[in-house]
PDB file of C-alpha atoms in Angstrom:
ATOM      1  CA  UNK A   1      28.649 113.338 -28.925  1.00  0.00           C
ATOM      2  CA  UNK A   2      27.894 110.871 -31.306  1.00  0.00           C
ATOM      3  CA  UNK A   3      27.739 107.395 -30.624  1.00  0.00           C
ATOM      4  CA  UNK A   4      30.785 105.972 -31.477  1.00  0.00           C
ATOM      5  CA  UNK A   5      32.360 107.834 -29.449  1.00  0.00           C
ATOM      6  CA  UNK A   6      34.076 110.719 -32.259  1.00  0.00           C
ATOM      7  CA  UNK A   7      33.192 114.324 -31.188  1.00  0.00           C
ATOM      8  CA  UNK A   8      31.435 116.353 -33.525  1.00  0.00           C
ATOM      9  CA  UNK A   9      32.235 119.820 -34.381  1.00  0.00           C
ATOM     10  CA  UNK A  10      30.514 122.719 -35.568  1.00  0.00           C
ATOM     11  CA  UNK A  11      32.460 124.408 -38.542  1.00  0.00           C
ATOM     12  CA  UNK A  12      29.764 126.707 -39.607  1.00  0.00           C
ATOM     13  CA  UNK A  13      26.320 127.825 -38.914  1.00  0.00           C
ATOM     14  CA  UNK A  14      23.998 130.236 -41.283  1.00  0.00           C
ATOM     15  CA  UNK A  15      20.517 131.176 -39.920  1.00  0.00           C
ATOM     16  CA  UNK A  16      18.579 131.906 -43.231  1.00  0.00           C
ATOM     17  CA  UNK A  17      19.186 129.560 -46.833  1.00  0.00           C
ATOM     18  CA  UNK A  18      16.872 128.592 -49.633  1.00  0.00           C
ATOM     19  CA  UNK A  19      15.949 125.497 -50.789  1.00  0.00           C
ATOM     20  CA  UNK A  20      15.011 124.753 -54.840  1.00  0.00           C
ATOM     21  CA  UNK A  21      13.650 121.657 -57.178  1.00  0.00           C
ATOM     22  CA  UNK A  22      16.037 121.689 -60.002  1.00  0.00           C
ATOM     23  CA  UNK A  23      15.410 119.923 -63.346  1.00  0.00           C
ATOM     24  CA  UNK A  24      17.772 117.345 -64.241  1.00  0.00           C
ATOM     25  CA  UNK A  25      21.116 118.204 -65.892  1.00  0.00           C
ATOM     26  CA  UNK A  26      20.580 118.407 -69.516  1.00  0.00           C
ATOM     27  CA  UNK A  27      24.541 118.390 -70.625  1.00  0.00           C
ATOM     28  CA  UNK A  28      27.976 118.156 -68.940  1.00  0.00           C
ATOM     29  CA  UNK A  29      28.858 121.949 -68.714  1.00  0.00           C
ATOM     30  CA  UNK A  30      26.626 122.152 -65.680  1.00  0.00           C
ATOM     31  CA  UNK A  31      24.050 123.438 -63.728  1.00  0.00           C
ATOM     32  CA  UNK A  32      22.280 127.183 -63.813  1.00  0.00           C
ATOM     33  CA  UNK A  33      20.590 129.183 -61.509  1.00  0.00           C
ATOM     34  CA  UNK A  34      19.001 131.117 -63.974  1.00  0.00           C
ATOM     35  CA  UNK A  35      16.685 127.923 -64.776  1.00  0.00           C
ATOM     36  CA  UNK A  36      15.670 127.556 -61.177  1.00  0.00           C
ATOM     37  CA  UNK A  37      12.768 129.651 -59.775  1.00  0.00           C
ATOM     38  CA  UNK A  38      14.742 131.391 -57.862  1.00  0.00           C
ATOM     39  CA  UNK A  39      11.586 133.643 -56.031  1.00  0.00           C
ATOM     40  CA  UNK A  40       9.578 130.545 -55.381  1.00  0.00           C
ATOM     41  CA  UNK A  41      11.388 128.583 -52.675  1.00  0.00           C
ATOM     42  CA  UNK A  42      10.692 124.858 -51.698  1.00  0.00           C
ATOM     43  CA  UNK A  43      11.906 125.072 -48.557  1.00  0.00           C
ATOM     44  CA  UNK A  44      13.767 128.051 -46.252  1.00  0.00           C
ATOM     45  CA  UNK A  45      15.180 127.289 -43.350  1.00  0.00           C
ATOM     46  CA  UNK A  46      18.727 126.701 -41.157  1.00  0.00           C
ATOM     47  CA  UNK A  47      22.399 125.123 -42.524  1.00  0.00           C
ATOM     48  CA  UNK A  48      25.271 123.681 -40.374  1.00  0.00           C
ATOM     49  CA  UNK A  49      28.371 121.894 -41.003  1.00  0.00           C
ATOM     50  CA  UNK A  50      29.093 119.628 -38.993  1.00  0.00           C
ATOM     51  CA  UNK A  51      32.548 117.213 -38.857  1.00  0.00           C
ATOM     52  CA  UNK A  52      32.986 113.346 -37.324  1.00  0.00           C
ATOM     53  CA  UNK A  53      36.512 113.134 -37.929  1.00  0.00           C
ATOM     54  CA  UNK A  54      36.965 113.158 -41.355  1.00  0.00           C
ATOM     55  CA  UNK A  55      33.221 113.813 -42.527  1.00  0.00           C
ATOM     56  CA  UNK A  56      31.385 117.014 -43.185  1.00  0.00           C
ATOM     57  CA  UNK A  57      27.633 117.197 -42.731  1.00  0.00           C
ATOM     58  CA  UNK A  58      25.780 119.510 -44.264  1.00  0.00           C
ATOM     59  CA  UNK A  59      22.786 120.004 -42.460  1.00  0.00           C
ATOM     60  CA  UNK A  60      18.994 121.877 -43.307  1.00  0.00           C
ATOM     61  CA  UNK A  61      17.671 122.444 -39.808  1.00  0.00           C
ATOM     62  CA  UNK A  62      14.445 124.683 -39.327  1.00  0.00           C
ATOM     63  CA  UNK A  63      15.105 127.318 -37.565  1.00  0.00           C
ATOM     64  CA  UNK A  64      12.126 127.244 -35.216  1.00  0.00           C
ATOM     65  CA  UNK A  65      11.952 124.174 -33.834  1.00  0.00           C
ATOM     66  CA  UNK A  66      15.399 122.599 -34.969  1.00  0.00           C
ATOM     67  CA  UNK A  67      13.705 119.629 -37.083  1.00  0.00           C
ATOM     68  CA  UNK A  68      16.015 117.727 -39.445  1.00  0.00           C
ATOM     69  CA  UNK A  69      14.719 118.741 -43.090  1.00  0.00           C
ATOM     70  CA  UNK A  70      17.819 116.655 -45.033  1.00  0.00           C
ATOM     71  CA  UNK A  71      21.346 115.672 -44.787  1.00  0.00           C
ATOM     72  CA  UNK A  72      24.121 115.719 -46.975  1.00  0.00           C
ATOM     73  CA  UNK A  73      27.316 114.312 -45.705  1.00  0.00           C
ATOM     74  CA  UNK A  74      30.720 115.210 -47.621  1.00  0.00           C
ATOM     75  CA  UNK A  75      33.264 113.604 -48.130  1.00  0.00           C
ATOM     76  CA  UNK A  76      35.846 115.357 -50.164  1.00  0.00           C
ATOM     77  CA  UNK A  77      35.551 119.177 -51.294  1.00  0.00           C
ATOM     78  CA  UNK A  78      35.426 120.138 -54.338  1.00  0.00           C
ATOM     79  CA  UNK A  79      33.222 117.181 -55.105  1.00  0.00           C
ATOM     80  CA  UNK A  80      31.000 115.282 -56.955  1.00  0.00           C
ATOM     81  CA  UNK A  81      28.207 116.279 -53.268  1.00  0.00           C
ATOM     82  CA  UNK A  82      28.352 120.012 -53.116  1.00  0.00           C
ATOM     83  CA  UNK A  83      29.104 121.608 -56.732  1.00  0.00           C
ATOM     84  CA  UNK A  84      28.626 125.622 -57.576  1.00  0.00           C
ATOM     85  CA  UNK A  85      26.900 126.917 -60.788  1.00  0.00           C
ATOM     86  CA  UNK A  86      28.456 128.165 -63.640  1.00  0.00           C
ATOM     87  CA  UNK A  87      26.457 131.213 -63.696  1.00  0.00           C
ATOM     88  CA  UNK A  88      26.337 132.874 -60.063  1.00  0.00           C
ATOM     89  CA  UNK A  89      28.729 132.199 -56.282  1.00  0.00           C
ATOM     90  CA  UNK A  90      25.812 132.372 -54.434  1.00  0.00           C
ATOM     91  CA  UNK A  91      24.195 129.368 -55.536  1.00  0.00           C
ATOM     92  CA  UNK A  92      25.089 125.611 -55.066  1.00  0.00           C
ATOM     93  CA  UNK A  93      24.083 122.048 -55.357  1.00  0.00           C
ATOM     94  CA  UNK A  94      24.448 119.280 -53.137  1.00  0.00           C
ATOM     95  CA  UNK A  95      23.260 115.854 -53.017  1.00  0.00           C
ATOM     96  CA  UNK A  96      21.240 115.228 -49.636  1.00  0.00           C
ATOM     97  CA  UNK A  97      20.943 111.161 -48.404  1.00  0.00           C
ATOM     98  CA  UNK A  98      17.719 109.782 -46.211  1.00  0.00           C
ATOM     99  CA  UNK A  99      19.989 107.129 -44.655  1.00  0.00           C
ATOM    100  CA  UNK A 100      18.156 104.262 -46.761  1.00  0.00           C
ATOM    101  CA  UNK A 101      20.595 104.399 -49.645  1.00  0.00           C
ATOM    102  CA  UNK A 102      18.640 106.979 -51.277  1.00  0.00           C
ATOM    103  CA  UNK A 103      19.734 110.368 -53.157  1.00  0.00           C
ATOM    104  CA  UNK A 104      18.563 113.901 -54.425  1.00  0.00           C
ATOM    105  CA  UNK A 105      19.925 116.641 -55.896  1.00  0.00           C
ATOM    106  CA  UNK A 106      18.400 120.182 -54.456  1.00  0.00           C
ATOM    107  CA  UNK A 107      19.652 123.802 -55.059  1.00  0.00           C
ATOM    108  CA  UNK A 108      21.113 125.643 -52.259  1.00  0.00           C
ATOM    109  CA  UNK A 109      20.652 129.312 -51.935  1.00  0.00           C
ATOM    110  CA  UNK A 110      22.025 132.276 -49.902  1.00  0.00           C
ATOM    111  CA  UNK A 111      20.926 135.920 -49.089  1.00  0.00           C
ATOM    112  CA  UNK A 112      24.131 137.274 -48.942  1.00  0.00           C
ATOM    113  CA  UNK A 113      27.182 136.411 -50.806  1.00  0.00           C
ATOM    114  CA  UNK A 114      29.558 136.404 -47.859  1.00  0.00           C
ATOM    115  CA  UNK A 115      27.651 133.490 -46.262  1.00  0.00           C
ATOM    116  CA  UNK A 116      27.963 131.831 -49.404  1.00  0.00           C
ATOM    117  CA  UNK A 117      31.870 132.540 -49.115  1.00  0.00           C
ATOM    118  CA  UNK A 118      31.062 131.574 -45.690  1.00  0.00           C
ATOM    119  CA  UNK A 119      30.127 127.846 -46.418  1.00  0.00           C
ATOM    120  CA  UNK A 120      32.816 127.799 -48.857  1.00  0.00           C
ATOM    121  CA  UNK A 121      35.756 128.416 -47.119  1.00  0.00           C
ATOM    122  CA  UNK A 122      34.227 125.792 -44.104  1.00  0.00           C
ATOM    123  CA  UNK A 123      34.248 123.318 -46.055  1.00  0.00           C
ATOM    124  CA  UNK A 124      38.051 123.415 -47.217  1.00  0.00           C
ATOM    125  CA  UNK A 125      39.352 124.163 -44.353  1.00  0.00           C
ATOM    126  CA  UNK A 126      38.099 120.947 -43.125  1.00  0.00           C
ATOM    127  CA  UNK A 127      39.203 119.224 -45.949  1.00  0.00           C
ATOM    128  CA  UNK A 128      43.022 120.630 -45.767  1.00  0.00           C
ATOM    129  CA  UNK A 129      42.718 119.286 -41.923  1.00  0.00           C
ATOM    130  CA  UNK A 130      42.076 115.554 -42.749  1.00  0.00           C
ATOM    131  CA  UNK A 131      44.642 116.299 -45.492  1.00  0.00           C
ATOM    132  CA  UNK A 132      46.979 117.566 -43.168  1.00  0.00           C
ATOM    133  CA  UNK A 133      46.079 114.716 -40.994  1.00  0.00           C
ATOM    134  CA  UNK A 134      46.559 112.083 -43.580  1.00  0.00           C
ATOM    135  CA  UNK A 135      50.292 112.832 -43.990  1.00  0.00           C
ATOM    136  CA  UNK A 136      51.024 113.370 -40.941  1.00  0.00           C
ATOM    137  CA  UNK A 137      49.897 109.594 -39.832  1.00  0.00           C
ATOM    138  CA  UNK A 138      52.117 108.795 -42.908  1.00  0.00           C
ATOM    139  CA  UNK A 139      54.770 109.542 -41.994  1.00  0.00           C
ATOM    140  CA  UNK A 140      54.468 108.419 -38.134  1.00  0.00           C
ATOM    141  CA  UNK A 141      53.923 104.851 -40.067  1.00  0.00           C
ATOM    142  CA  UNK A 142      56.826 104.894 -41.879  1.00  0.00           C
ATOM    143  CA  UNK A 143      59.424 105.963 -38.954  1.00  0.00           C
ATOM    144  CA  UNK A 144      58.013 103.446 -37.143  1.00  0.00           C
ATOM    145  CA  UNK A 145      58.542 100.930 -39.716  1.00  0.00           C
ATOM    146  CA  UNK A 146      62.210 101.964 -40.133  1.00  0.00           C
ATOM    147  CA  UNK A 147      65.160 100.111 -37.367  1.00  0.00           C
ATOM    148  CA  UNK A 148      66.349 102.500 -34.886  1.00  0.00           C
ATOM    149  CA  UNK A 149      70.124 102.603 -34.794  1.00  0.00           C
ATOM    150  CA  UNK A 150      71.655 101.125 -32.075  1.00  0.00           C
ATOM    151  CA  UNK A 151      73.964 104.342 -31.381  1.00  0.00           C
ATOM    152  CA  UNK A 152      75.226 102.762 -27.831  1.00  0.00           C
ATOM    153  CA  UNK A 153      78.764 101.413 -26.702  1.00  0.00           C
ATOM    154  CA  UNK A 154      80.080  98.149 -27.112  1.00  0.00           C
ATOM    155  CA  UNK A 155      81.735  96.474 -24.653  1.00  0.00           C
ATOM    156  CA  UNK A 156      84.790  97.893 -24.290  1.00  0.00           C
ATOM    157  CA  UNK A 157      84.034 100.015 -27.047  1.00  0.00           C
ATOM    158  CA  UNK A 158      85.990 103.605 -26.509  1.00  0.00           C
ATOM    159  CA  UNK A 159      85.491 107.305 -28.353  1.00  0.00           C
ATOM    160  CA  UNK A 160      88.551 109.183 -29.262  1.00  0.00           C
ATOM    161  CA  UNK A 161      87.554 113.015 -29.634  1.00  0.00           C
ATOM    162  CA  UNK A 162      89.860 115.079 -31.238  1.00  0.00           C
ATOM    163  CA  UNK A 163      90.003 118.888 -30.393  1.00  0.00           C
ATOM    164  CA  UNK A 164      91.295 121.707 -33.116  1.00  0.00           C
ATOM    165  CA  UNK A 165      91.998 125.459 -33.316  1.00  0.00           C
ATOM    166  CA  UNK A 166      94.154 124.546 -30.072  1.00  0.00           C
ATOM    167  CA  UNK A 167      97.580 126.483 -30.968  1.00  0.00           C
ATOM    168  CA  UNK A 168     100.774 125.264 -28.306  1.00  0.00           C
ATOM    169  CA  UNK A 169     103.071 128.258 -26.891  1.00  0.00           C
ATOM    170  CA  UNK A 170     106.318 128.691 -29.376  1.00  0.00           C
ATOM    171  CA  UNK A 171     109.368 128.605 -27.480  1.00  0.00           C
ATOM    172  CA  UNK A 172     110.800 130.763 -29.664  1.00  0.00           C
ATOM    173  CA  UNK A 173     108.936 133.327 -28.813  1.00  0.00           C
ATOM    174  CA  UNK A 174     109.180 133.549 -25.134  1.00  0.00           C
ATOM    175  CA  UNK A 175     110.701 136.895 -24.014  1.00  0.00           C
ATOM    176  CA  UNK A 176     114.883 136.580 -23.643  1.00  0.00           C
ATOM    177  CA  UNK A 177     116.122 136.329 -19.349  1.00  0.00           C
ATOM    178  CA  UNK A 178     118.846 138.933 -18.979  1.00  0.00           C
ATOM    179  CA  UNK A 179     122.180 137.243 -18.023  1.00  0.00           C
ATOM    180  CA  UNK A 180     123.890 137.381 -15.030  1.00  0.00           C
ATOM    181  CA  UNK A 181     125.598 140.344 -14.307  1.00  0.00           C
ATOM    182  CA  UNK A 182     124.625 142.087 -17.677  1.00  0.00           C
ATOM    183  CA  UNK A 183     123.246 145.377 -17.950  1.00  0.00           C
ATOM    184  CA  UNK A 184     118.945 146.240 -16.840  1.00  0.00           C
ATOM    185  CA  UNK A 185     117.254 147.232 -19.750  1.00  0.00           C
ATOM    186  CA  UNK A 186     116.463 151.680 -20.067  1.00  0.00           C
ATOM    187  CA  UNK A 187     114.474 153.093 -18.127  1.00  0.00           C
ATOM    188  CA  UNK A 188     110.416 153.956 -19.499  1.00  0.00           C
ATOM    189  CA  UNK A 189     111.445 157.115 -22.034  1.00  0.00           C
ATOM    190  CA  UNK A 190     114.365 156.844 -22.375  1.00  0.00           C
ATOM    191  CA  UNK A 191     116.469 155.978 -26.096  1.00  0.00           C
ATOM    192  CA  UNK A 192     118.974 153.050 -26.245  1.00  0.00           C
ATOM    193  CA  UNK A 193     122.353 154.264 -25.709  1.00  0.00           C
ATOM    194  CA  UNK A 194     120.986 158.153 -24.803  1.00  0.00           C
ATOM    195  CA  UNK A 195     121.843 159.659 -21.511  1.00  0.00           C
ATOM    196  CA  UNK A 196     119.754 160.193 -18.654  1.00  0.00           C
ATOM    197  CA  UNK A 197     118.858 163.404 -17.895  1.00  0.00           C
ATOM    198  CA  UNK A 198     120.671 164.612 -14.249  1.00  0.00           C
ATOM    199  CA  UNK A 199     117.462 165.370 -11.590  1.00  0.00           C
ATOM    200  CA  UNK A 200     115.971 168.622 -11.039  1.00  0.00           C
ATOM    201  CA  UNK A 201     118.720 171.626 -11.871  1.00  0.00           C
ATOM    202  CA  UNK A 202     121.573 170.120 -11.879  1.00  0.00           C
ATOM    203  CA  UNK A 203     123.347 170.267 -15.824  1.00  0.00           C
ATOM    204  CA  UNK A 204     124.900 167.905 -17.423  1.00  0.00           C
ATOM    205  CA  UNK A 205     128.968 168.325 -18.075  1.00  0.00           C
ATOM    206  CA  UNK A 206     129.680 168.697 -22.043  1.00  0.00           C
ATOM    207  CA  UNK A 207     132.716 167.471 -24.180  1.00  0.00           C
ATOM    208  CA  UNK A 208     133.546 171.065 -24.409  1.00  0.00           C
ATOM    209  CA  UNK A 209     133.421 172.116 -20.670  1.00  0.00           C
ATOM    210  CA  UNK A 210     135.659 168.607 -19.133  1.00  0.00           C
ATOM    211  CA  UNK A 211     138.658 170.557 -19.690  1.00  0.00           C
ATOM    212  CA  UNK A 212     138.255 173.199 -17.880  1.00  0.00           C
ATOM    213  CA  UNK A 213     136.859 171.367 -14.709  1.00  0.00           C
ATOM    214  CA  UNK A 214     140.142 169.337 -15.292  1.00  0.00           C
ATOM    215  CA  UNK A 215     142.183 172.515 -14.932  1.00  0.00           C
ATOM    216  CA  UNK A 216     140.143 174.030 -12.266  1.00  0.00           C
ATOM    217  CA  UNK A 217     140.799 170.735 -10.028  1.00  0.00           C
ATOM    218  CA  UNK A 218     144.938 171.413 -10.817  1.00  0.00           C
ATOM    219  CA  UNK A 219     144.954 174.119  -9.970  1.00  0.00           C
ATOM    220  CA  UNK A 220     143.495 173.676  -6.458  1.00  0.00           C
ATOM    221  CA  UNK A 221     145.918 170.651  -6.121  1.00  0.00           C
ATOM    222  CA  UNK A 222     148.861 172.733  -7.009  1.00  0.00           C
ATOM    223  CA  UNK A 223     147.944 175.231  -4.260  1.00  0.00           C
ATOM    224  CA  UNK A 224     148.138 178.473  -6.711  1.00  0.00           C
ATOM    225  CA  UNK A 225     150.827 177.455  -9.353  1.00  0.00           C
ATOM    226  CA  UNK A 226     149.973 177.074 -13.498  1.00  0.00           C
ATOM    227  CA  UNK A 227     149.886 174.263 -14.489  1.00  0.00           C
ATOM    228  CA  UNK A 228     152.373 173.898 -18.026  1.00  0.00           C
ATOM    229  CA  UNK A 229     150.907 174.545 -20.992  1.00  0.00           C
ATOM    230  CA  UNK A 230     152.797 171.148 -22.512  1.00  0.00           C
ATOM    231  CA  UNK A 231     151.256 169.070 -19.178  1.00  0.00           C
ATOM    232  CA  UNK A 232     148.465 167.119 -19.924  1.00  0.00           C
ATOM    233  CA  UNK A 233     145.234 167.443 -18.128  1.00  0.00           C
ATOM    234  CA  UNK A 234     144.569 164.183 -17.183  1.00  0.00           C
ATOM    235  CA  UNK A 235     148.184 164.389 -15.205  1.00  0.00           C
ATOM    236  CA  UNK A 236     146.950 166.234 -12.352  1.00  0.00           C
ATOM    237  CA  UNK A 237     149.660 165.227  -9.630  1.00  0.00           C
ATOM    238  CA  UNK A 238     152.647 165.479 -11.723  1.00  0.00           C
ATOM    239  CA  UNK A 239     154.062 168.579  -9.196  1.00  0.00           C
ATOM    240  CA  UNK A 240     153.896 165.489  -6.018  1.00  0.00           C
ATOM    241  CA  UNK A 241     155.487 162.941  -8.273  1.00  0.00           C
ATOM    242  CA  UNK A 242     158.306 165.567  -9.336  1.00  0.00           C
ATOM    243  CA  UNK A 243     159.028 166.652  -5.585  1.00  0.00           C
ATOM    244  CA  UNK A 244     159.720 163.941  -4.033  1.00  0.00           C
ATOM    245  CA  UNK A 245     162.202 162.736  -7.006  1.00  0.00           C
ATOM    246  CA  UNK A 246     165.955 163.715  -6.605  1.00  0.00           C
ATOM    247  CA  UNK A 247     166.643 166.179  -9.864  1.00  0.00           C
ATOM    248  CA  UNK A 248     164.160 168.465  -7.821  1.00  0.00           C
ATOM    249  CA  UNK A 249     166.060 168.413  -4.626  1.00  0.00           C
ATOM    250  CA  UNK A 250     168.432 171.080  -6.077  1.00  0.00           C
ATOM    251  CA  UNK A 251     165.383 173.311  -7.776  1.00  0.00           C
ATOM    252  CA  UNK A 252     163.059 174.404  -4.991  1.00  0.00           C
ATOM    253  CA  UNK A 253     160.164 176.113  -6.887  1.00  0.00           C
ATOM    254  CA  UNK A 254     158.733 178.973  -5.416  1.00  0.00           C
ATOM    255  CA  UNK A 255     155.904 178.501  -3.057  1.00  0.00           C
ATOM    256  CA  UNK A 256     157.643 175.402  -1.226  1.00  0.00           C
ATOM    257  CA  UNK A 257     159.277 174.950   2.019  1.00  0.00           C
ATOM    258  CA  UNK A 258     162.141 172.276   1.315  1.00  0.00           C
ATOM    259  CA  UNK A 259     163.019 170.339   4.862  1.00  0.00           C
ATOM    260  CA  UNK A 260     166.234 168.157   4.767  1.00  0.00           C
TER     261      UNK A 260
END
């Protein structure tokens, strides 16, 4: 932990890097690693990238003792502190500081392209996080200064809630009740106006059979006297009424006994 109470986190560690002395830049076209003496590095050791707050630190240390050789504080990336060369992806130019206000530019090289890729990504991720933290802090500051809405009810204040999509019952849609003394609806399976079939094996009397049935009933009542052809089939009690009349006293039909 640092002296000011801020934790220092580790972002990247590479066990072997090389440091080169670089000639002054001749123009604004950028640095070229081909201008360095790549086969004669000025120093070789271990590199660490740490972060303390918003700052990142590139530290060059002895890989055996851990003694600090040089460090470069980085406030933003890409920037003037770390600059890639124009002819290779494994070499960079960094600006180191001694803590007394003096600085110098040195060449930093990696033996493997994967190590240089990790170096680049570690710095990008850190400053992406710094940018997000800054935007979040601005948003919180804006929300804290904005006036808060008072949504509480005042004294005597009421609220009316309207609930829609509720259908009322239609009075006309109610089923009518049968009137007192009316006919009951036909049983299930029988159409309106139809005849209920007889139960079991009973036969239904058809209109063609009805006169014959009435004739048979009349013959039973007449005790063997056949009905007149002109007599209506519905007048089955004609003989009884005629037997009691005065006109039938003189004429006695055969088969009857007259009492005086």
